Amino acid sequence: MSCDAAVGTSPVIGQAARARLQRRTLVVVMASQVLGGAGLAAGVTVGALLAQQMLGGDGVAGAPAALYTLGSAAAALLVGRASQRFGRRIGLGAGFAVGGLGALGVVAAAVADNIVVLFAALLVYGAGTATNLQARYAATDLARPTERGRAISVAMVSTTLGAVAGPNLVQPLGRLATTLGIPALAGPFLLAGIAYLAAGAVLWLLLRPDPLLIARRAENNIIEQADSTVERAPAAGSAVPPPRAGAWVGAAVMVLTQVSMVAIMTMTPVHMRAHHHGLGQVGLVIGVHIGAMYLPSLATGALVDRIGRIPMAAAAGTTLLAAGITAAAAPGDSLVGLIVALALLGLGWNFGLIAGTALVVDATEPRNRPRVQGSIDVAIALAGAGGGAVSGVVVSATDYATLALCGGFLSLALLPVLWWTRRDHAPLSRNP
């Protein structure tokens, strides 16, 4: 029996059918994340270099990261609201499609050498980044509480294949773009456009039945059964409950790790080019960084489920501090030093995102989850936009080492938040 037939119009599904649907959902999400990873790698790898080439000067090099993360903020809100109303399939599918159109717009802007079109297209391209991030929530809708960390990790590790391959295709994509009459630095965005559109198509066609709608249906049935003993079940339009405290703790973890990571990552390609590293070496460093962001996810998810959300969030702060110190201490011409620093940067972000996401999922319900998740991802995107915008200004006024140290020490702001949480809200540090 197919999953569609198993759930049909039944208000609830059995544990076996739910487990089968969860496995199918993970396969579809994994496929979309492989494609989405290839799409997001373009902006990370060559966005700053493209702006630097078109406008000149390091002061504007952080603008692309600021723009596509700002665009991802608006998209996170819209994708969250669409998912809340229509389900994950429509919300995520539409988000990837819009991001793909934005990536193709970046290519058109580079061909026309039009900076206004470039900035507008980067805003739209940010929808793909937001959607790629929100897809991790679809993996948790039907997961058991003790398996949520691992479900998140499966979705994230799938991003690795595309995200690591993308930066290492910079040179061949640049040559392909040149043969097509497109500036070499726009080549990765050509790949991003195709990848994002394909990811949207995968979700639109294959994410059936919708995991969020099934989870919500099961939750409503439980509420109706409980309420039937004392009063009528609440109407479908009844008030949506607010999230519990853990959602805001998770949000704080993800926001701080995002600022620290984006600020350092954004200016690394510019720093490397200033020290005469080639595009291939830039692609290698960013590829290692993105690999560290996603590849350890399976181990991280298991640790988040086993030892708790709060200890892993604390590990995120200390790892990001180590990344900032390493980046600041590494000589500009040291490829190995930069690889180590950016690997630590990606690993710290990985710890923070999975631990923070698990905290948010634990503190929400299917009735309020997409809206809360969308709002939190808006804050994450705005934090990234701020980090990206400020990074270029800081490097222009001081140097890359100062930026790296600032980013590293900023992550230590996590520790007092987590100490307060562990002291006053001890259950949040353990598995639900």
Phi, psi and omega in degrees: 000136180286162178297322179300314181292326182295323181268321176044233178253010180294140181291335180224163175232154179287168181298321181294315179295322178296319179296320178296317180294323177298318178296318179296317178301317180298321179297315180294316179297319178300316180298317180293326181288327175301313179291317180297324178299320177296326180289317183287338182295334183298309182295322180295319189279312189238001181302311180296321180292324179294316178295320179297320180292319185281330183248330183082140177097143181287337184299333181260359185294334178277354183298315180302315179299319179296319183289312183286336173283328173295317176297325179291333177296311178297319181293323179301318179296314182291319179295321177297316179292320178296319178294321178301320185272318189247348182108169183295320187303311182287315182298311182287321180299316180293322180298316178294321180297317179295318178299322178297319178295323178295319178298318177294329175294325176298319178299315179298320180294321179294320178296318182277352184053046183247109185289329179295314178296322179301310183295320178296317181293324178296324175300315181290321178303330179300339178298326178293320178298314180297318182291319178301322180287318183288340180299337180297331180291328179298331180289343185259349188302323182250005181283147174290152182307323182281000181238009185292320178301317180290325177296317176299317184294323178298317179296318184287321183294334179294334178294337186302316186303309180287320185291326179281322180294322184305304180299327181279358174259008183304311183293310177297324177293325176296319178294319178298316180299319180298320179293336179268003180082021181249141176305142187303321183290347177273351182305313179300330179288334174296315175298319182299318180300313180295318183294315180296318179296321178293321178297318177298320180295320179301312181293317182298320185273328193248343182279064181228133351292159184287123185297323181294317180294323177294316179297320180293321178298317179295320179296316180298323179295320178296318180296317181296320179295320180291318184286335185295340180279343182233328182196174180295151177296149180295149179294158183301331183267013182296163185300140177276130183292149177286159177288160177277173188302328182301334180296320183282330173296314177301320179297316180299319179299312184290323180295312182294320178292327180293315179300311182299313183293312184296318183301313182287315183299318186301318186268357179297314177301320179294317177300317181292319180295325178294338178254023169069028171280142179281170179299325178297320178290323175300314179299322179296312182297313181292325177297317177297318180300311181292323175301318179291335176292328190240323188298322180286004190302321182299317177291319180298315180300318178296320179292321178299319179287328187272310186260349174116159182288315186294314177301323179288327175294322176296322177297328178298314181298315181291325179291320177294324175298316178299323178296315180297317179295318180296317179297320180291324184278337184289133174300148183301331181266008182268103179294319181297316180300317180290324177298314180297315182298314182287332174293316176297322179299315179294321181294317178298319177298319179301313178302313184293319184291316182290317178295316180295318179297317179298321177299318180294314180297318179300327188264007180233172179233162179306332180292326183243355190299307184299320181294315179295316180298319178297317179296319179293320179293334172298313179298320178297315181294318178296323177296318177296321178298316178297316178298318179293318182292317183288331185301316180295321180294317180297315180294320179296322182276330182234255176197175183296323181298319178297317177300314182298318179294318178299315179297319180295313182288334176299324182297339180291346176297341176297324191296314177296325177299315182289326177296315177298319181295315182294326182283313188262344182224058186308324181300337181291340183274353181246168175296145181290000000 
